[in-house]
Coordinates of C-alpha atoms in Angstrom, one line a residue:
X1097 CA 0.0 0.0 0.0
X1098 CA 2.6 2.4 0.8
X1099 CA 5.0 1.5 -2.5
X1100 CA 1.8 2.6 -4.3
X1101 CA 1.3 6.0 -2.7
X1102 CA 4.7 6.7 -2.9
X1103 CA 4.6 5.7 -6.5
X1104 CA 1.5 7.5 -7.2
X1105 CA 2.7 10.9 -6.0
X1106 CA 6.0 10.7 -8.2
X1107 CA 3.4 10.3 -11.2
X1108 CA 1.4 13.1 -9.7
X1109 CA 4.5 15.2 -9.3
X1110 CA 6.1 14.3 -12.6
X1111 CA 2.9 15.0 -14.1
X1112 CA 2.3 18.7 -12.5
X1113 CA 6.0 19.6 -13.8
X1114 CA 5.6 18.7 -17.1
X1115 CA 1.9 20.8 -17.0
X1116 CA 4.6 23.5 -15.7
X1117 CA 7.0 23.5 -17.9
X1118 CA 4.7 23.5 -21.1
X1119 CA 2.7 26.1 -19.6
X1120 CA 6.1 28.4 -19.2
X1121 CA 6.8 27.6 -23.1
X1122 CA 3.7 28.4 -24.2
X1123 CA 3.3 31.8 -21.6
X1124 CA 7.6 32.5 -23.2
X1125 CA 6.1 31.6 -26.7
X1126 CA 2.5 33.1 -26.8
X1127 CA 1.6 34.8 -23.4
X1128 CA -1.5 32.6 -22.1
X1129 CA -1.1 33.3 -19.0
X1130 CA -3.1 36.7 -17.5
X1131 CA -0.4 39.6 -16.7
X1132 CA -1.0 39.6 -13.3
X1133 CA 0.4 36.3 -12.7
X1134 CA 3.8 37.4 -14.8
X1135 CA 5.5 38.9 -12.3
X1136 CA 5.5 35.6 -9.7
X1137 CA 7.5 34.0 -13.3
X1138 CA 10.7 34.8 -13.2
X1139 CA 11.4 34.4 -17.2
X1140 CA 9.5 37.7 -16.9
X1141 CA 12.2 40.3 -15.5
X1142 CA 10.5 42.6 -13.6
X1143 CA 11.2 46.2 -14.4
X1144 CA 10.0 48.6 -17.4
X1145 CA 10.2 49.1 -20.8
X1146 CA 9.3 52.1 -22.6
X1147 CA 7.1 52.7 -25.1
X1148 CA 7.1 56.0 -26.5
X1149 CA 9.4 59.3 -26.1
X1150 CA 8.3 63.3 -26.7
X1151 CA 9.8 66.6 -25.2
X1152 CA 7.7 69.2 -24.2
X1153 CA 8.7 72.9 -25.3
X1154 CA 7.7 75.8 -23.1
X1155 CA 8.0 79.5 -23.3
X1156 CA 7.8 82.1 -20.6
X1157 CA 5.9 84.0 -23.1
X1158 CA 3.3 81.7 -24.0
X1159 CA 1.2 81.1 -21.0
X1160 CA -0.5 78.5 -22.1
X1161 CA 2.9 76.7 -23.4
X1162 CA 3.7 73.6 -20.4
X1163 CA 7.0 71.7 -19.7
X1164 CA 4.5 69.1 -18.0
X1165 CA 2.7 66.3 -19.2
X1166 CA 0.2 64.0 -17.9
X1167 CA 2.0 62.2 -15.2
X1168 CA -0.4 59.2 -15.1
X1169 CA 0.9 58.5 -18.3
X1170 CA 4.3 60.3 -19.0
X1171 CA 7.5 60.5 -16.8
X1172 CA 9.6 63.9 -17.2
X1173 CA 13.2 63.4 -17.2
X1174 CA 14.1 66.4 -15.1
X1175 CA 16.8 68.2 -16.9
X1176 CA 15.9 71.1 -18.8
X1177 CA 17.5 70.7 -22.3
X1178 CA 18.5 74.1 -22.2
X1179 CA 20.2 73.8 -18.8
X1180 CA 17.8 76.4 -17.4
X1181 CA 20.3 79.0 -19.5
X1182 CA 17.7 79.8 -22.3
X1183 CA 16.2 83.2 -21.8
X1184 CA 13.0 82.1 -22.8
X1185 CA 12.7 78.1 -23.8
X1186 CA 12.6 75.1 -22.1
X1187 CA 12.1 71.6 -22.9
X1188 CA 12.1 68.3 -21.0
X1189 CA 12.7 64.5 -22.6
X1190 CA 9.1 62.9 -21.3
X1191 CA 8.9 58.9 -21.6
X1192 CA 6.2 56.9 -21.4
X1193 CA 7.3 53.5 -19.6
X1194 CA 4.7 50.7 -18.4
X1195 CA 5.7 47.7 -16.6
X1196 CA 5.7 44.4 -18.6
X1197 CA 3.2 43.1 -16.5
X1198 CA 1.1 46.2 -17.6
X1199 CA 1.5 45.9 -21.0
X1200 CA -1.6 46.0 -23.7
X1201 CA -2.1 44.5 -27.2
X1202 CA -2.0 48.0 -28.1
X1203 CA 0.7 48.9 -26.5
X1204 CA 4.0 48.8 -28.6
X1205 CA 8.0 48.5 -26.9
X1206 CA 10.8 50.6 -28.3
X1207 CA 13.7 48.6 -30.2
X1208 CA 15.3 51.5 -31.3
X1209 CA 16.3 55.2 -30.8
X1210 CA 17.7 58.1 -33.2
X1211 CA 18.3 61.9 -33.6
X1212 CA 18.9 63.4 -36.6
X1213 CA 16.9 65.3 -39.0
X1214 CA 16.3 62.6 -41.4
X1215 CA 14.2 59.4 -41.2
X1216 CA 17.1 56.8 -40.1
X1217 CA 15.7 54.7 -43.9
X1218 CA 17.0 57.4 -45.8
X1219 CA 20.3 58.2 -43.6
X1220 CA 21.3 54.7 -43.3
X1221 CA 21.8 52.5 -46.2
X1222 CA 21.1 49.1 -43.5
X1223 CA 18.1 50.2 -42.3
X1224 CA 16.3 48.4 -45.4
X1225 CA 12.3 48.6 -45.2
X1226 CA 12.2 49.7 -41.1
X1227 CA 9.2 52.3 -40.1
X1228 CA 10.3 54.9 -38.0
X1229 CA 8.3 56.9 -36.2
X1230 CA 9.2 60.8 -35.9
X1231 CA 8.7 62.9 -32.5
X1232 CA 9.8 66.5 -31.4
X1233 CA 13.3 67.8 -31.7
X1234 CA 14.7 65.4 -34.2
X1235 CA 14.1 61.9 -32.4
X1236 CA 13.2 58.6 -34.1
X1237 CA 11.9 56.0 -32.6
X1238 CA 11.7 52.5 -34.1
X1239 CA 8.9 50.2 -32.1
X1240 CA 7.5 46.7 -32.6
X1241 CA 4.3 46.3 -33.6
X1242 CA 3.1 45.2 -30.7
X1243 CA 4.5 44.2 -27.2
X1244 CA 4.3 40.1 -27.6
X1245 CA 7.6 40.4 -30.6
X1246 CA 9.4 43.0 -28.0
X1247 CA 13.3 41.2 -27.4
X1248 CA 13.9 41.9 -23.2
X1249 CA 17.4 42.2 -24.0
X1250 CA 17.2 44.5 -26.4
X1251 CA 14.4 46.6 -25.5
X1252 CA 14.9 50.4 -24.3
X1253 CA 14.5 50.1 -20.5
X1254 CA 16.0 53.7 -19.7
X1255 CA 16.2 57.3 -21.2
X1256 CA 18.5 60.0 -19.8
X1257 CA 20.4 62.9 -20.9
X1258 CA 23.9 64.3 -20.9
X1259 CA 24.8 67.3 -22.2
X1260 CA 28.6 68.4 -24.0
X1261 CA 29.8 67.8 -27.5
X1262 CA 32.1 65.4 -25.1
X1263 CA 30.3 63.9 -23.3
X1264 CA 30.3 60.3 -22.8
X1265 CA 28.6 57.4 -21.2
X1266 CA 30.1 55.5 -18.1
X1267 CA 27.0 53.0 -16.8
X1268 CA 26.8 49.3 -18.6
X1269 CA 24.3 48.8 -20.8
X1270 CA 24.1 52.3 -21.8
X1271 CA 24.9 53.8 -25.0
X1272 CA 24.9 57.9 -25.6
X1273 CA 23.6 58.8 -29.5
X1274 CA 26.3 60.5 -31.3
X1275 CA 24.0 63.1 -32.7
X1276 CA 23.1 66.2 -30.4
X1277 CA 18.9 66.9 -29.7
X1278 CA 17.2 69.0 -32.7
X1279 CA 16.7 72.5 -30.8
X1280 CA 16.3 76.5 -31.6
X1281 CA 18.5 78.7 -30.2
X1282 CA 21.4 76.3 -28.3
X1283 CA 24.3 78.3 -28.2
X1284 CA 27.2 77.0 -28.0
X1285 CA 28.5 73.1 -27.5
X1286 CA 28.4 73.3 -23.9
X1287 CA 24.4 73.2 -23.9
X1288 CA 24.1 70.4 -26.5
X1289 CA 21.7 67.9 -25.1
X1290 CA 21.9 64.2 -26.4
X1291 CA 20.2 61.5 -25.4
X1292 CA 21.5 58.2 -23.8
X1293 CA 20.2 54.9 -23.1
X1294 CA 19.7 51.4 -22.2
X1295 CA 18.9 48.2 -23.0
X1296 CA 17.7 45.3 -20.8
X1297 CA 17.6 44.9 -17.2
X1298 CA 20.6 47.2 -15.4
X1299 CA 23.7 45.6 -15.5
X1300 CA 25.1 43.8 -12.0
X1301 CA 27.5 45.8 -11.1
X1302 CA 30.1 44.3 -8.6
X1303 CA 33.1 45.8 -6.1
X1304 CA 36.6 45.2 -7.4
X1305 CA 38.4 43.2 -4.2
X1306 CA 42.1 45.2 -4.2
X1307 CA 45.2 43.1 -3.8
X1308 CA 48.9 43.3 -3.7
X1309 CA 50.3 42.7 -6.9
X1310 CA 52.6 39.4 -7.2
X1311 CA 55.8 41.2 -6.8
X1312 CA 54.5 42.9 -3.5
X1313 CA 54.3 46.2 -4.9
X1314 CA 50.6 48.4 -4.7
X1315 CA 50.4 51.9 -6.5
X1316 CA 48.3 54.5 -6.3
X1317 CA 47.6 57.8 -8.5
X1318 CA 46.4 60.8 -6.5
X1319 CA 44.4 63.1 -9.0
X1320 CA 43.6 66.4 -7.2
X1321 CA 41.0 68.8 -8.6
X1322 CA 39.9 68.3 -11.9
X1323 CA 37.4 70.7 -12.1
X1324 CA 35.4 69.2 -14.8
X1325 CA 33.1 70.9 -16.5
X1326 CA 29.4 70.2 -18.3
X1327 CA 30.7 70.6 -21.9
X1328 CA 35.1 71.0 -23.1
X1329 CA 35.3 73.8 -20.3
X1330 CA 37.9 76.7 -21.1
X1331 CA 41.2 76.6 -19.7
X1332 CA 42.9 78.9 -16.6
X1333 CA 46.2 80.0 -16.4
X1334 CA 47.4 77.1 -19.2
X1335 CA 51.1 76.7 -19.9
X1336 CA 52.8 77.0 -21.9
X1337 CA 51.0 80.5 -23.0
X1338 CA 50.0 80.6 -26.6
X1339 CA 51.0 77.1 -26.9
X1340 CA 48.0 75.5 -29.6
X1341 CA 47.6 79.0 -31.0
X1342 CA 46.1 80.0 -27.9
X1343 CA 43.3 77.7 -28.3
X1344 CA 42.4 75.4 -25.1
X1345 CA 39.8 73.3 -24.0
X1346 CA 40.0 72.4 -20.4
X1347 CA 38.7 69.2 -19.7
X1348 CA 40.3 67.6 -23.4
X1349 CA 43.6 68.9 -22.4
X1350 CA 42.9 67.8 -18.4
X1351 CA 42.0 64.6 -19.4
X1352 CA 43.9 63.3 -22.0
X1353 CA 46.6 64.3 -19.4
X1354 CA 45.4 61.6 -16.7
X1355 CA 44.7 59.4 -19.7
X1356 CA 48.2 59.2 -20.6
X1357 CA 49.3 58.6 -17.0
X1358 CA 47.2 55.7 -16.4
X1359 CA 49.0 54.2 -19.7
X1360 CA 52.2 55.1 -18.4
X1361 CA 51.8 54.0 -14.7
X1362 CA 49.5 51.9 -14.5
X1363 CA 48.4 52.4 -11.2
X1364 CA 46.6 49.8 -9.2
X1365 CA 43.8 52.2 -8.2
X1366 CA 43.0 55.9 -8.4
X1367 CA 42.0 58.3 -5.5
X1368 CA 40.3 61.2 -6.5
X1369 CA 40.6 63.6 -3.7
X1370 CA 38.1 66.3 -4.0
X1371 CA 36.7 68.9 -7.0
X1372 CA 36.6 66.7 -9.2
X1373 CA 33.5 68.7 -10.6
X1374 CA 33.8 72.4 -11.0
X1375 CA 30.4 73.2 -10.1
X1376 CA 30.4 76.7 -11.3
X1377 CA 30.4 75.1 -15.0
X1378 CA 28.7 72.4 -14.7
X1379 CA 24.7 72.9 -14.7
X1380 CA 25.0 68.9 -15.1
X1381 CA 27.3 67.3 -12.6
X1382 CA 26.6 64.0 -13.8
X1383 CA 28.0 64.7 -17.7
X1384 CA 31.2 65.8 -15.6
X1385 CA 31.1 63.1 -13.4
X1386 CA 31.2 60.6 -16.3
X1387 CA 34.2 61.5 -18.3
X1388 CA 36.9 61.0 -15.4
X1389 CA 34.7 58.0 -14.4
X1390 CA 35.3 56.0 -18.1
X1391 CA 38.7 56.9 -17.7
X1392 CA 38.9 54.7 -15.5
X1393 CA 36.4 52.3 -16.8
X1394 CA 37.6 51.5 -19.7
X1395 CA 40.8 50.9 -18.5
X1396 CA 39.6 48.4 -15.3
X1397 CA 41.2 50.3 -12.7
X1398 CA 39.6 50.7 -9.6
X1399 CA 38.6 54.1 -8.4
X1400 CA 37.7 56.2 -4.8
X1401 CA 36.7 59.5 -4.8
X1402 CA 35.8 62.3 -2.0
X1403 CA 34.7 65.6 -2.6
X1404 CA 35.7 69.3 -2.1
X1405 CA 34.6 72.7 -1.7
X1406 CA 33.1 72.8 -5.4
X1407 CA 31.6 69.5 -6.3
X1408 CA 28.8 70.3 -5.2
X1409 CA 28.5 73.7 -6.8
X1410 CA 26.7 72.6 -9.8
X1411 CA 23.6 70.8 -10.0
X1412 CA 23.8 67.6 -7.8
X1413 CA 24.7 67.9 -3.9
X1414 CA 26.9 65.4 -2.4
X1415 CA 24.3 62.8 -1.4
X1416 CA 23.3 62.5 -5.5
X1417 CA 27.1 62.6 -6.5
X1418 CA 27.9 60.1 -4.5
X1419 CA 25.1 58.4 -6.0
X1420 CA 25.9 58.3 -9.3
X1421 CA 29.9 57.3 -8.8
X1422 CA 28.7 54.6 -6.0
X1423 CA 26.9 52.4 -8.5
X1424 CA 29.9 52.8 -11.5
X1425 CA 32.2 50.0 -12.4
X1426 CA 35.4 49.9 -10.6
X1427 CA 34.0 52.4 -7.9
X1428 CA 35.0 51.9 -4.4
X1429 CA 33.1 55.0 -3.4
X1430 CA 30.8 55.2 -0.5
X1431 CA 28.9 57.4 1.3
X1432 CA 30.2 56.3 4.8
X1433 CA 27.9 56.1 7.9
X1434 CA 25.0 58.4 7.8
X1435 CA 25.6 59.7 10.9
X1436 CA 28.5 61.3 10.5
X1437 CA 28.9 64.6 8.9
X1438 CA 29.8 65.2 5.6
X1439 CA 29.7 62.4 2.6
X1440 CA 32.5 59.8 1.9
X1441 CA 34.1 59.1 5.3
X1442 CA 34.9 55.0 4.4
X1443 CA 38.3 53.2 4.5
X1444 CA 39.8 50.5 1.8
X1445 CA 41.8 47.5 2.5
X1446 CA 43.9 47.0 -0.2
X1447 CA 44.7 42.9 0.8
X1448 CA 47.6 40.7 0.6
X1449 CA 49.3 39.3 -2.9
X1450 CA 47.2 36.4 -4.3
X1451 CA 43.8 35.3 -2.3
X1452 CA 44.6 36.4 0.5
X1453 CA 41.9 37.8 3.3
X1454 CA 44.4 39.7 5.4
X1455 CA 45.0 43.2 5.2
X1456 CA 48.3 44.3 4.2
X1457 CA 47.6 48.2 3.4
X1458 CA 44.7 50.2 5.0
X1459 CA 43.6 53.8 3.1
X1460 CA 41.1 56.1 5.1
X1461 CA 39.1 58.7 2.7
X1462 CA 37.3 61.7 5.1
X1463 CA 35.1 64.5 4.0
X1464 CA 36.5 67.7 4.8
X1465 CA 33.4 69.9 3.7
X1466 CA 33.2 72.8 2.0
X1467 CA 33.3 76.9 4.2
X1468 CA 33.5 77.7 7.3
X1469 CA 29.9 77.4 9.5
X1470 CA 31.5 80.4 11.5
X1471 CA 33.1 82.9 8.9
X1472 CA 33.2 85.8 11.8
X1473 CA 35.6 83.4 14.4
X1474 CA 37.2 81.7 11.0
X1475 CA 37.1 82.4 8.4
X1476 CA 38.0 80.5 5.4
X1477 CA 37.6 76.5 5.0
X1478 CA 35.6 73.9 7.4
X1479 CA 37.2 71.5 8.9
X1480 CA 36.7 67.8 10.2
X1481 CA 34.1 67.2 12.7
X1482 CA 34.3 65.3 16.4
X1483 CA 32.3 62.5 15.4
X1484 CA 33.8 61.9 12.2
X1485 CA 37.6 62.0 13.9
X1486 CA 35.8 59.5 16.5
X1487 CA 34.7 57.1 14.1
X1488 CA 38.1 57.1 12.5
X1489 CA 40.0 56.3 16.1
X1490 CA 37.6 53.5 16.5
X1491 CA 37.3 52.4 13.4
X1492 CA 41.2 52.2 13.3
X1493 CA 40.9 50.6 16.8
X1494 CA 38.8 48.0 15.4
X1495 CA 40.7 47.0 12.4
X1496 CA 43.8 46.7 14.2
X1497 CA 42.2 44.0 16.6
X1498 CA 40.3 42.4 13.3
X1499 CA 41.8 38.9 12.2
X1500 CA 42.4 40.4 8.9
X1501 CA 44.7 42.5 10.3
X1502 CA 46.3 40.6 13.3
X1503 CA 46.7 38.0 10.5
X1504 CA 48.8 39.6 8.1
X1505 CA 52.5 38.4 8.9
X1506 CA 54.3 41.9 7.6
X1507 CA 54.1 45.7 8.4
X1508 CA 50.6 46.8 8.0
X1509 CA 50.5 50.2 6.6
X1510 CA 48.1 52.7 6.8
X1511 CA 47.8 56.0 5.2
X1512 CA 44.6 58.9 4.8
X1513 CA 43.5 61.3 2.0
X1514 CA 41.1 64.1 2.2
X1515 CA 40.9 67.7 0.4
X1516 CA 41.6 70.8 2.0
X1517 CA 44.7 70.7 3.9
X1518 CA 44.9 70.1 7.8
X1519 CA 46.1 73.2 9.9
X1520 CA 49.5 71.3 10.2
X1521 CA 50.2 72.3 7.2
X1522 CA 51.1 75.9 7.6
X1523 CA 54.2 75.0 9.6
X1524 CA 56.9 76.3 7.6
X1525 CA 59.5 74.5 9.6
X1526 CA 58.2 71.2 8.6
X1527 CA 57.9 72.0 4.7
X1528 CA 60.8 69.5 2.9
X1529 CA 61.4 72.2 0.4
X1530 CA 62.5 72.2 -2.3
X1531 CA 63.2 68.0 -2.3
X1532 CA 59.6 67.2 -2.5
X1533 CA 57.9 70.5 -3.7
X1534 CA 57.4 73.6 -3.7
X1535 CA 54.9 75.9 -1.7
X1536 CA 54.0 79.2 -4.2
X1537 CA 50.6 79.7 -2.5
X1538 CA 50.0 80.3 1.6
X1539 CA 48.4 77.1 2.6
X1540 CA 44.6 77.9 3.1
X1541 CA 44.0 75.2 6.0
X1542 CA 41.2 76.2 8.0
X1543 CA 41.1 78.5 10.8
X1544 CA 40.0 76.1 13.5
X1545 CA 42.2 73.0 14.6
X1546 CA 39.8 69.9 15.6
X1547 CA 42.8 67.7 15.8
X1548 CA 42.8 65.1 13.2
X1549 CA 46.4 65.3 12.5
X1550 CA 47.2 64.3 16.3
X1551 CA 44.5 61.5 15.8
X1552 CA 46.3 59.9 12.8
X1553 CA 49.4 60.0 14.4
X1554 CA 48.1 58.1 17.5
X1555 CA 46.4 55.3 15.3
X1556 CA 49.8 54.5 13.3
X1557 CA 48.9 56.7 9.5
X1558 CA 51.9 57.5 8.3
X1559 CA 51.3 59.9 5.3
X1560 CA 47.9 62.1 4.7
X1561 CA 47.5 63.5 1.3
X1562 CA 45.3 66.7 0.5
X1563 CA 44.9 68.7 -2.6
X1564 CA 42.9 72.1 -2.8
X1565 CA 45.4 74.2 -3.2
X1566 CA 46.5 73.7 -6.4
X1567 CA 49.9 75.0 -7.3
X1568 CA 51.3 73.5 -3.8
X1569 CA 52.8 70.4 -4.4
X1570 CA 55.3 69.6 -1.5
X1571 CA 55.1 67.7 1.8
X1572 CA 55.5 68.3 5.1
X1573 CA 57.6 66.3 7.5
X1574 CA 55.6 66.3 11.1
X1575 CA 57.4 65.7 13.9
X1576 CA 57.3 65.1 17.5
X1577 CA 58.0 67.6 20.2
X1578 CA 61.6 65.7 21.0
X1579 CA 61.7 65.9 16.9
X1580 CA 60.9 62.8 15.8
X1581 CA 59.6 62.0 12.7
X1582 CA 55.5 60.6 13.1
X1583 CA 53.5 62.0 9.8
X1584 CA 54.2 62.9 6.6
X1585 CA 51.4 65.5 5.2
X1586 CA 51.7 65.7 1.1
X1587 CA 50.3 67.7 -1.7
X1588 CA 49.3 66.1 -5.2
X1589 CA 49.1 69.3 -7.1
X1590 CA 46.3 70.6 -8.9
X1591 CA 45.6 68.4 -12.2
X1592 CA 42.8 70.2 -14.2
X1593 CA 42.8 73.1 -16.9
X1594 CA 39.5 74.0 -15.5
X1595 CA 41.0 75.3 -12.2
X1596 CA 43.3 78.0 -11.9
X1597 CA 46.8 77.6 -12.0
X1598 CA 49.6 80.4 -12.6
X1599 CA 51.9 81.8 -9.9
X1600 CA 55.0 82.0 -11.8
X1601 CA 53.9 79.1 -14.8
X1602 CA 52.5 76.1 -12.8
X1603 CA 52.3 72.7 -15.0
X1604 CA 49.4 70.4 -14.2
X1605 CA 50.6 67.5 -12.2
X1606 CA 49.8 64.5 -9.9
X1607 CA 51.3 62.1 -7.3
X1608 CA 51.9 58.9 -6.9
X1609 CA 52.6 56.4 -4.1
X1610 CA 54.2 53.0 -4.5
X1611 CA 53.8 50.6 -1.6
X1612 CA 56.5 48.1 -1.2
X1613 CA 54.8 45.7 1.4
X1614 CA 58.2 43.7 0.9
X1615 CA 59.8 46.2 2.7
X1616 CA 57.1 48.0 4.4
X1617 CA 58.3 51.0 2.1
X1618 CA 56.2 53.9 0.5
X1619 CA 57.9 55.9 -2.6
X1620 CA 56.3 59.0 -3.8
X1621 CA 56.7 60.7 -6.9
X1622 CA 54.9 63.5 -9.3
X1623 CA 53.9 63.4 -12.8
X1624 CA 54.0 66.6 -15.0
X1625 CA 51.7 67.1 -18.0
X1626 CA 54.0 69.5 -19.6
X1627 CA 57.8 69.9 -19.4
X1628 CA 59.9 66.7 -17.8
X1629 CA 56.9 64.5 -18.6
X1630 CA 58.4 61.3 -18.7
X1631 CA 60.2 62.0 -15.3
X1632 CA 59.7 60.9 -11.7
X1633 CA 59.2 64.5 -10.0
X1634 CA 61.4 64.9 -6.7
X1635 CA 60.8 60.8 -6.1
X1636 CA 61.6 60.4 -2.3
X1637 CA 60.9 57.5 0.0
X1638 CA 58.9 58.5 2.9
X1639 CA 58.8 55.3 4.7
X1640 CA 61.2 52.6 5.5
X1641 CA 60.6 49.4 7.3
X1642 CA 57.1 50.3 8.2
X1643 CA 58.7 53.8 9.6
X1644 CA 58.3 57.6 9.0
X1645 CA 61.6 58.5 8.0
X1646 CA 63.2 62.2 7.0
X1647 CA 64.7 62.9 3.7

């Protein structure tokens, strides 16, 4: 009796999955299945799909003009097309996206997406017999006929904007259009508007684990203050004068700068330490954001940035900056614990050679904010706050007493980046000049002294690297009161045409730091982008044996 029951319910089970499986075919094939059960299948990826695209024009002059659709049907993109510079126009990319649950028989999914002026047939000899459909400011849209012959993997699942003739697109799955958005009266390449988007479910976007390379050596490039902008950018203070005939676009010249020292170098991973957005000219952070980002990406070297005083100048605030370089390839970015002040306080452990779990090298980002809260008692920068110097003692505390570090059979080194400059750093007697720099411009440290240098001495740091001011490119030798050596405190340099530069003819530079782990050795150099460009720039070891040590 019981061999029967037992054999009965594997007939009764073998039956119900094949009922199952020829049901998903045919649901896959034909859609019998109602679309409310779709979403509990998980052949149906859950997400959207769009099925149309307009922009709305409006004019202050015309009343009855609206930059707003009907949002139960069409979602605004919210960037104005004219970057809220036109004097009287403005016009927002609306889509119309519908989940694939929602979808109708009448409803039809877009393949496809152009810009130009003529119908994509005529324009591109493959194109064959396709029907393109034509909508406001030069956009063609190619859609199926209805939503049962739509591919998921190919269907457009997101539409966004960038703006610059050089702008470029850093998320996967995403592709920018080459051809700018049909609109009156743009003036000028900086307020070209082009659409960008992408196929498919998001991509899966994973943290890069950092390790030691075989030979025991880790590198890292310090780029200080870019100062992207939303378009080329015009150039400050460049050098040579007249050199180009005069002409100079900022963030070209900036970046195919860094671009040739990431060939050269090859640095393990890149820490951006503050404005790397010049917020002042860029009404769209996230087109500045993205050019130093594929950098980077294209070359799969991982990346951690913090902000400065002019990030978040522009049109996204730290939280949304953050945001948008968080989720990027290669990004070790984070916003840090939201209790603390500021955005970006996080560490990285860069981890021993091969698959190792232990720790060997330990790097500790901070925000260091933007202006003084109290310009009448001090006037200038702020500076780091209580709890976020806390959290870095305990944090360090913890760490120490971690198995990953207790486990690690060499000298574990630590060192810290931020932006503006620590107080510290206006002690003339401590600047190594000229061996490791020189100091053209008055250190602009803030006024009030909350003690973070005496905290990273304490916890074992033995270098801190700042940029902000962006002609000083030295370091600074702190010592103890019986003189002995306990902190070196470095500039990179500024990096970007889109800052200023001058005092006598400053070259765009940045700094490097090599980490022997073999000898518990740090060796740090500069780069120029002009001049002795293929030399080491006052190269000096900083630490030996695990060790600050004086030149």
């Amino acid at each position: 009796m019981t061999r029967r029951i037992v054999r009965t319910s594997i007939q009764l089970a073998t039956l119900i999955l094949i009922v199952c499986v020829l049901v998903f075919v045919l649901d896959n094939r034909f859609g019998v299945l109602p679309d409310a059960i779709h979403n509990a299948l998980p052949a149906h990826h859950p997400g959207l799909v769009i099925t149309d695209i307009t922009v709305a024009t409006c004019s202050t002059l015309n009343l009855l003009s609206s930059c707003k659709l009907d949002k139960s049907r069409w979602h605004r993109v919210e960037k104005d097309l004219y970057l809220s510079k036109g004097w009287l126009s403005h016009a927002f990319v609306h889509i119309e996206r519908k989940r694939e649950s929602e979808l109708t028989e009448k409803d039809r999914v877009i393949l496809d997406v152009r810009v130009g002026s003529l119908d994509p047939v005529l324009s591109e000899k493959h194109q064959g017999a396709e029907r393109w459909e034509s909508r406001q400011a030069g956009i063609w849209v190619k859609r199926t006929s209805n939503h049962r012959d739509a591919d998921k993997q190919q269907a457009i699942t997101a539409v966004d904007v960038l703006f610059g003739s050089d702008s470029v697109e850093a998320r996967p799955g995403w592709e920018r259009l080459p051809q700018a958005l049909v609109l009156p009266e743009v003036g000028g390449e900086n307020q070209g508007a082009y659409l960008t988007v992408r196929r498919g479910p998001p991509a899966e976007v994973r943290k890069p684990t950092l390790h030691v390379n075989s030979n025991g050596k880790f590198k890292i490039l310090q780029v200080a203050d870019l100062h992207l902008s939303t378009g080329p950018g015009s150039c400050r203070d460049p050098e040579p004068q007249g050199d180009n005939g005069g002409k100079c676009d900022a963030d070209p010249r900036t970046l195919a700068f860094i671009a040739s020292i990431l060939d050269d170098e090859k640095p393990d991973l890149i820490v951006l330490s503050g404005d790397q957005v010049n917020g002042e000219t860029a009404p769209d952070a996230q087109s500045a954001a993205f050019k130093f980002a594929s950098l980077f990406i294209d070359r799969k070297i991982p990346f951690a940035t913090i902000f400065g005083n002019h990030d978040d100048e522009g049109s996204l605030s730290r939280e949304a900056l953050m945001q948008v370089t968080h989720t990027l390839p290669y990004s070790l970015s984070e916003s840090g614990p939201p209790s603390l002040d500021g955005v970006g306080n996080y560490y990285i452990e860069v981890h021993a050679r091969g698959t190792s779990s232990h720790s060997a090298l330990t790097l500790y980002l901070l925000d260091t904010h933007g202006y003084s809260p109290d310009e009448r008692q001090f006037r200038g920068y702020d500076w780091l706050k209580k709890n976020q110097i806390e959290w870095f003692k305990s944090t360090a505390a913890e760490l120490k007493n971690s198995p990953s570090h207790t486990g690690y059979t060499h000298h574990h080194m630590d060192m810290a980046f931020i932006h503006i400059p620590l107080p510290e750093y206006r002690n003339t007697a401590d600047m190594v000049i000229p061996a490791t720099g020189n100091q053209p411009e008055n250190p602009t440290a803030p006024g009030f002294n909350s003690g973070f240098r005496d905290a990273l001495v304490e916890e074992g740091v033995l270098a801190v690297s700042c940029g902000h001011d962006h002609v000083n490119d030295y370091c600074s030798l702190s010592k103890s009161k019986d003189g002995k050596p306990e902190l070196w405190m470095c500039y990179a340099g500024g990096s970007g045409f889109g800052g200023y530069g001058g005092y006598g003819g400053y070259h765009r530079r940045v700094r490097l730091f090599e980490f022997d782990m073999n000898e518990a050795r740090i060796v740090t150099w500069k780069r120029l982008e002009w001049g002795e460009v293929g030399k080491r720039v006052d190269e000096a070891i900083i630490v030996e044996s695990g060790r600050v040590v004086a030149l």
